[in-house]
Amino acid sequence: QQQHEDLSAKKLRLTKPSKSAALHVDLCKATSPADALQYLLQFARKPVEVESVEGVVRILLEHYYKENDASVRLKIASLLGLLSKTAGFSPDCIVDDAINTLQNEKSHQVLAQLLDTLLVIGTKLTENPSVRMRLVEVACKHLTDSSHGVRNKCLQLIGCLGPVEKGVVKEVESQAAKDVQKIIGDHFNDQDPRVRTAAIKAMLQLHERGLKLQQAIYSQACKLLADDYEQVRSAAVQLIWVLSQLYPESIVPIPSSNEEIRLVDDAFGKICHMVSDGSWVVRVQAAKLLGSMQQVSSHFLEQTLDKKLMSDLRRKRTAHERAKELYSSGEFSSGRKWGDDAPKEEIDTGAVNLIESGACGAFVHGLEDEMYEVRIAAVEALCMLAQSSPSFAEKCLDFLVDMFNDEIEEVRLQSIHTMRKISNNITLREDQLDTVLAVLEDSSRDIREALHELLCCTNVSTKEGIHLALVELLKNLTKYPTDRESIWKCLKFLGSRHPTLVLPLVPELLSTHPFFDTPEPDMDDPAYIAVLVLIFNAAKSCPTMPALFSDHTFRHYAYLRDSLSHLVPPLRLPGRKLVSSPVSPSITPHEDPSQQFLHQSLERVYNLQHLDPQGIQELLEFTIRDLQRLGELQSELAGMADFTATYLQCQLLLTKALQEKLWNVAAPLYLKQNALASAAAKQILEETYKMEFMYSGVESRQVVIIHHMRLQAKALQLIVTARTTRGVEPLFGMCEKFLQEVDSFQRCFISELPHMQGSFVDKLLDLMPRLVTSKPSEVVKILQTTLRQSTFLHLPLPEQLHRATANIIEPTGESDNPLRFTSGLVVALDVDATLEHVQDPQGTVKVQVLYPDGQAQLIHPKPADFRNPAPGRHRLITQVYLSHTAWTEPCQIEVRLLLAYNSNRSKAAAKIPKSTWSESLEALPQSENGIEGTIPFSKAVKVYIMPKPARR
Amino acid sequence: MPEIKVTPLGAGQDVGRSCVLVSIAGKNVMLDCGMHMGYNDDRRFPDFSYITQNGRLTDFLDCVIISHFHLDHCGALPYFSEMVGYDGPIYMTHPTKAICPILLEDYRKITVDKKGETNFFTSQMIKDCMKKVVAVHLHQTVQVDEELEIKAYYAGHVLGAAMFQIKVGCESVVYTGDYNMTPDRHLGAAWIDKCRPDLLITESTYATTIRDSKRCRERDFLKKVHETVERGGKVLIPVFALGRAQELCILLETFWERMNLKAPIYFSTGLTEKANHYYKLFITWTNQKIRKTFVQRNMFEFKHIKAFDRAFADNPGPMVVFATPGMLHAGQSLQIFRKWAGNEKNMVIMPGYCVQGTVGHKILSGQRKLEMEGRQILEVKMQVEYMSFSAHADAKGIMQLIRQAEPRNVLLVHGEAKKMEFLKQKIEQEFHVNCFMPANGETTTIFTNPSIPVDISLGLLKRETAIGLLPDAKKPKLMHGTLIMKDNSFRLVSPEQALKELGLAEHQLRFTCRVHIQDPRKEHETVLRVYNHLKGILKDYSVQHLPDGSITVESILIQATAHSEDQGTKVLLVSWTYQDEELGSYLTALLKKGLPQSAS
């Protein structure tokens, strides 16, 4: 058996139809259904080339008709589906056969599988309406089947393929011309819950494909909300939501009364009702959808937060209302009396509606739910609704603040983030601030930092509030000294947002006294620095404040302005004009000239066609140096400057390599020089990968140029190899590969080609017919001349360009105490790093550990280890497990972050299927540090470790 | 008509001594067997003589179900089983079975040892009683006997609290016991599926209250404790040993953990420690958070909460102490209170309701000078706080449960009559179901309309579903078959099979009818006209013109002959079998109207 397989595998590559032949032989050999099933299973493990798919399908169909065993037919049916998925294969030719198989099939399971296959075929042929119509017709015919599986698949098929445009329906007069929506709608009352679910899903599918659902479905969907099965209810909630988005303004009657309300309000009430459903899956679904119903009227919206409390039939105020009242009456929370919350007025028993009150208290329930998934969903929904309605934001504040005390950390974190997002709309009352600040003592770092972020953008109403916040933050600082940076930053924003509230606090904060000199505080005390950060930032927009400073404050200002320039703004201080005036006015208009400078220097470079090679090199070198310096000076332009500098660097290397003497010498003897040229080619390749993957904001225009540069580097590589190796054999392969690459380049970037007049690729494509037919040596010659003659492409700059950077905060690499552990066991190393401008860090960022013996370890952090504190910024907090055999003395290991890239975008089409067919992997990009497809983007941090031998 | 009878022996329009008798389809079940806190005489236990005057209770009851371990739901159990005499099965959940004897023993001790009562059950009786208990799991269907089955649902009131579904055949009753629809720090919310019982017996303690969110209360509580501790004060929290105490412990424990607080928390020893042990064991009965994190750490393995020693009360510095009993009327909590009352930095937090006359009630109502035993006057300077942590469903919660279970009738127990009245009215108005609220000893009868299951042969079912349009779950469907009632079972079979089984020969019943039509044309032309006419009208049926000159509509035969006397009149002979009665009579009616004249 084993041998046989090997044989067929080998044959595959040589002659194509053999695949189907082998299968045919196998299937004919099969004596029992179990055997046949085995063969099919083995067959399914290997992919089939596009060309032989049809043949295989025919063989399979042939066996299908012969086969008596349902399980084998089932497998064949599923294989048909798999095969039609093959990329590049167009299944029109097998549509008829596939439909025919349905005719005599008795087994429900096989029928369902066949319909599934048809669905696959149909989705591949979406642009063929007649096939689609036929398939839908087939599906409609089988809708009466007694098995739920078959009906399920039929509905799915109708949902995916049913006609969406009205016009098509009229053209094709057949059974399927009936309204698809009606057909699906009829199955909303099917006896099987799975079919009901499928029907609703199919309806949703139609909606997604662009069909406008009829409003008549709404009442049907409402009935489904009371279904016994949770999947049905869950899907129905979605359907109701869709309809409420489609017909928000239509009017629907309220049953059992003759009033009418807007549909969106009605739907909102119904979905709110589902927030107290029995199944938590439905509750999550409902809570999530509530967030996106922004058209709902504010009257309904505000009800969701009001549970209408009562006690012994008397109306009671909520704790929130009481707190508010206490606050407005000027008295601070007493709440200490028994019966303080004693209910007041009597309620009319008839007016109390216990359950049909629709939206009433939906969020109160959602936020109190047993499952944290529901609570999170409710918080998210609150966030979305509050963002669109300021008055609602004000109202939901109390509830969000309450969530800060949830038992699950994720929920707390989520509610803090939510609060931050809506903070523009709100001002915190003092009692609310009190609760918020209480969370500063939380032992979780994430929570505290999220809270700092929140405080950065909070509006506080009174000076007591500011004072309270400061006091609490200082308390936090003493309890958790590691929060220093984050607290300072928080105070910076707090100060600059509330200058007028800080002003009256200044004397107290600086403990100045009108008559007595107070001792000068310790300059290195983080708490004192924190206070100063608050005051200086407030002073920026409050010119009267510096008058309150004492002498040492000014000195401290000068010191802090220098050492913590990112936290302390430039101030206009009396008597310090000389120092401050050149700094402050120059800060704003500075951006323009530097941008200008950047563009000018680039202009200069792009016009350098006519200079002599020496001049070009020099100019490039100067420009690169300028750009690099500019990047250091102007952080906003750093990405842009680095990007262009890298590009110019590539160009410089290319020019240099082409200037080599080596090209003038015929024989491949100059090993030293060609080492330089090939090194240049290698470096260019590496730099192009960096350019493509390390910057966020790169657009397709830039990608073309980068790829073009890469192509040039590859050409260079080819030429160098041709020069240095004897014999033609290896060149054949390389040439072919290169031509393939040119070809794929042309295919990928066909639209951009017109912009590339006179470039390397442009010329190359003109010569393509000649290249394909000529010998390798000739190809090399042509390449060499084209490479020399080609012009330098202008690199257009995108609007925004940021370089991905990473900074490892922990481990600091300063510790002299080695981390001791027993060899053979593992030790966990905490890694804490901030990442800037990394897209999709979960997929790309890796941690590399280099041991002194050269052994390297690559760790892929869990997705949950990444946090996203602000747009464009990520934080990686993870644990890296280290292990090694015993050492005699402690040694340092290196930890760094790598950015992994997948060259999918550039060459996936050609490479990836090949590698699965186990062809050579030699041509994959290689970078210097030996790890394929990764770019180091942080400084390496050294950690001292010491694996001890295990004690016996 | 089948009926369900319900008689509350206790808890009818009242709180305490829960005991409800249910007779359903010939089975008698007793739900809960509690004592009343308010009485010390015979009234403290339900009047079991109602069930039978003489003779063993075992003969009259099929089983007893205990919903949870609170004494007002299980306090009379040893008396009932050992002193009155009952040997049948008693069902309760595992945690209830574990904790219940502790509480009963405690109750016995207080009554016998402290109050010196005689003629009370003994420790041995408690043990014997517990031997009769059968423990059940959540959602486990237990067959009490061949017909009676019970099933437990999560109730969330205290650890192990359950709601029970009692089912006989198609009739069912759900008894909720006490339940809570809002989750708290250590328990989840009550949950029931759409079981559509004939009767839902629900508690209604908070029938007229809609409560504020739990979070405000929790936050207030934590804030007060935190502030006092930061000030260096001592906090006393008088609690009853089980239930709320654990919730508050978890609350404080997690808060201490989160905020990194160092002040010690103590828990008075004894009963509670034993109970905590059970809480640790029955993790599956707690809420999501505790269940998910117990792998790392069991939440009931308190890190910050330590056992209390008498001597600790005099230690300097801040501390939090949980002490029993909850109403400050005696014991450790009162001792500590006397020690700490003089200092205004200290605080006492009452987490529950206090009975009139206790110290707890006095201080809550604002009394600042207390007269203690021995004419001492104790001046209370410490702060006094009240925090309600109750684990009963509020009005909204009750309505929510009713909505989830969709019962056909509702019966309210365990609440005050006046409040029940309001809830009853609401339930009737919003769910359109009957609602009852019997007093103790009053019997409520509920008529049910149970569906009767009938076995149908597969062949018949398939044949009948194949005819006609799609089967529809919600609508009744008409079926033709023969019902055989034999040996107390019902079977629906096809007529042929029924005949075969009964050994009868089949007789065919045929209706024939003559219809006179005025038509001067020839016979076969008339036939043709009739054929075309019918075909035009009966589009959905197969109408055929047979070569011998007759027409068939499905299986109905139509033949035409000329009238023997009048050639202008044709006689149509319509003949159909009994099964086709509907179509046949329709056809005759149609033909009697005559043929359309316009037909050419």
mmCIF file of N, CA, C and O in Angstrom, chain A residues 420-447:
data_model
loop_
_atom_site.group_PDB
_atom_site.id
_atom_site.type_symbol
_atom_site.label_atom_id
_atom_site.label_comp_id
_atom_site.label_asym_id
_atom_site.label_seq_id
_atom_site.Cartn_x
_atom_site.Cartn_y
_atom_site.Cartn_z
ATOM 1 N N ARG A 420 -13.679 56.335 29.120
ATOM 2 C CA ARG A 420 -12.715 57.217 28.469
ATOM 3 C C ARG A 420 -13.259 57.665 27.121
ATOM 4 O O ARG A 420 -13.137 58.809 26.739
ATOM 5 N N LYS A 421 -13.890 56.720 26.424
ATOM 6 C CA LYS A 421 -14.363 57.049 25.090
ATOM 7 C C LYS A 421 -15.472 58.086 25.119
ATOM 8 O O LYS A 421 -15.609 58.863 24.179
ATOM 9 N N ILE A 422 -16.271 58.072 26.163
ATOM 10 C CA ILE A 422 -17.366 59.040 26.169
ATOM 11 C C ILE A 422 -17.026 60.264 27.005
ATOM 12 O O ILE A 422 -17.875 61.093 27.270
ATOM 13 N N SER A 423 -15.782 60.373 27.405
ATOM 14 C CA SER A 423 -15.468 61.428 28.371
ATOM 15 C C SER A 423 -15.658 62.831 27.804
ATOM 16 O O SER A 423 -15.754 63.793 28.565
ATOM 17 N N ASN A 424 -15.730 62.966 26.478
ATOM 18 C CA ASN A 424 -15.959 64.314 25.934
ATOM 19 C C ASN A 424 -17.336 64.833 26.308
ATOM 20 O O ASN A 424 -17.549 66.030 26.404
ATOM 21 N N ASN A 425 -18.249 63.896 26.481
ATOM 22 C CA ASN A 425 -19.635 64.299 26.685
ATOM 23 C C ASN A 425 -19.982 64.554 28.139
ATOM 24 O O ASN A 425 -21.089 64.918 28.449
ATOM 25 N N ILE A 426 -19.060 64.281 29.026
ATOM 26 C CA ILE A 426 -19.485 64.262 30.417
ATOM 27 C C ILE A 426 -18.563 65.068 31.320
ATOM 28 O O ILE A 426 -17.413 65.324 31.007
ATOM 29 N N THR A 427 -19.114 65.456 32.427
ATOM 30 C CA THR A 427 -18.327 66.036 33.503
ATOM 31 C C THR A 427 -18.638 65.226 34.752
ATOM 32 O O THR A 427 -19.789 64.958 35.058
ATOM 33 N N LEU A 428 -17.592 64.849 35.440
ATOM 34 C CA LEU A 428 -17.812 63.993 36.604
ATOM 35 C C LEU A 428 -18.231 64.832 37.812
ATOM 36 O O LEU A 428 -17.645 65.860 38.094
ATOM 37 N N ARG A 429 -19.234 64.341 38.514
ATOM 38 C CA ARG A 429 -19.579 64.945 39.796
ATOM 39 C C ARG A 429 -18.579 64.484 40.831
ATOM 40 O O ARG A 429 -17.898 63.486 40.641
ATOM 41 N N GLU A 430 -18.568 65.196 41.945
ATOM 42 C CA GLU A 430 -17.540 64.877 42.919
ATOM 43 C C GLU A 430 -17.700 63.471 43.489
ATOM 44 O O GLU A 430 -16.728 62.744 43.667
ATOM 45 N N ASP A 431 -18.961 63.105 43.754
ATOM 46 C CA ASP A 431 -19.159 61.775 44.341
ATOM 47 C C ASP A 431 -18.807 60.676 43.351
ATOM 48 O O ASP A 431 -18.323 59.607 43.719
ATOM 49 N N GLN A 432 -19.040 60.956 42.055
ATOM 50 C CA GLN A 432 -18.649 59.976 41.045
ATOM 51 C C GLN A 432 -17.138 59.883 40.958
ATOM 52 O O GLN A 432 -16.561 58.793 40.892
ATOM 53 N N LEU A 433 -16.506 61.041 40.991
ATOM 54 C CA LEU A 433 -15.046 61.086 40.931
ATOM 55 C C LEU A 433 -14.462 60.274 42.082
ATOM 56 O O LEU A 433 -13.475 59.561 41.925
ATOM 57 N N ASP A 434 -15.107 60.400 43.210
ATOM 58 C CA ASP A 434 -14.676 59.680 44.402
ATOM 59 C C ASP A 434 -14.630 58.174 44.141
ATOM 60 O O ASP A 434 -13.636 57.515 44.432
ATOM 61 N N THR A 435 -15.688 57.675 43.556
ATOM 62 C CA THR A 435 -15.743 56.246 43.249
ATOM 63 C C THR A 435 -14.703 55.878 42.202
ATOM 64 O O THR A 435 -14.054 54.835 42.296
ATOM 65 N N VAL A 436 -14.582 56.731 41.213
ATOM 66 C CA VAL A 436 -13.609 56.451 40.160
ATOM 67 C C VAL A 436 -12.215 56.372 40.762
ATOM 68 O O VAL A 436 -11.446 55.444 40.493
ATOM 69 N N LEU A 437 -11.908 57.343 41.613
ATOM 70 C CA LEU A 437 -10.555 57.407 42.149
ATOM 71 C C LEU A 437 -10.262 56.248 43.098
ATOM 72 O O LEU A 437 -9.109 55.850 43.253
ATOM 73 N N ALA A 438 -11.312 55.729 43.713
ATOM 74 C CA ALA A 438 -11.097 54.614 44.638
ATOM 75 C C ALA A 438 -10.447 53.443 43.922
ATOM 76 O O ALA A 438 -9.712 52.666 44.515
ATOM 77 N N VAL A 439 -10.704 53.337 42.631
ATOM 78 C CA VAL A 439 -10.176 52.210 41.869
ATOM 79 C C VAL A 439 -8.667 52.348 41.651
ATOM 80 O O VAL A 439 -7.989 51.389 41.307
ATOM 81 N N LEU A 440 -8.129 53.538 41.893
ATOM 82 C CA LEU A 440 -6.682 53.741 41.717
ATOM 83 C C LEU A 440 -5.863 52.814 42.594
ATOM 84 O O LEU A 440 -4.683 52.618 42.361
ATOM 85 N N GLU A 441 -6.485 52.281 43.621
ATOM 86 C CA GLU A 441 -5.723 51.407 44.506
ATOM 87 C C GLU A 441 -5.732 49.966 44.025
ATOM 88 O O GLU A 441 -5.180 49.089 44.680
ATOM 89 N N ASP A 442 -6.375 49.738 42.923
ATOM 90 C CA ASP A 442 -6.471 48.380 42.403
ATOM 91 C C ASP A 442 -5.066 47.791 42.225
ATOM 92 O O ASP A 442 -4.140 48.488 41.828
ATOM 93 N N SER A 443 -4.952 46.509 42.488
ATOM 94 C CA SER A 443 -3.612 45.928 42.386
ATOM 95 C C SER A 443 -3.251 45.572 40.952
ATOM 96 O O SER A 443 -2.109 45.271 40.665
ATOM 97 N N SER A 444 -4.220 45.613 40.065
ATOM 98 C CA SER A 444 -3.909 45.284 38.676
ATOM 99 C C SER A 444 -3.361 46.510 37.954
ATOM 100 O O SER A 444 -3.948 47.580 37.965
ATOM 101 N N ARG A 445 -2.261 46.306 37.303
ATOM 102 C CA ARG A 445 -1.601 47.404 36.628
ATOM 103 C C ARG A 445 -2.426 47.919 35.451
ATOM 104 O O ARG A 445 -2.500 49.121 35.206
ATOM 105 N N ASP A 446 -3.049 46.986 34.760
ATOM 106 C CA ASP A 446 -3.859 47.393 33.607
ATOM 107 C C ASP A 446 -4.953 48.346 34.025
ATOM 108 O O ASP A 446 -5.208 49.355 33.381
ATOM 109 N N ILE A 447 -5.611 47.985 35.109
ATOM 110 C CA ILE A 447 -6.713 48.808 35.578
ATOM 111 C C ILE A 447 -6.195 50.203 35.922
ATOM 112 O O ILE A 447 -6.773 51.210 35.517
#
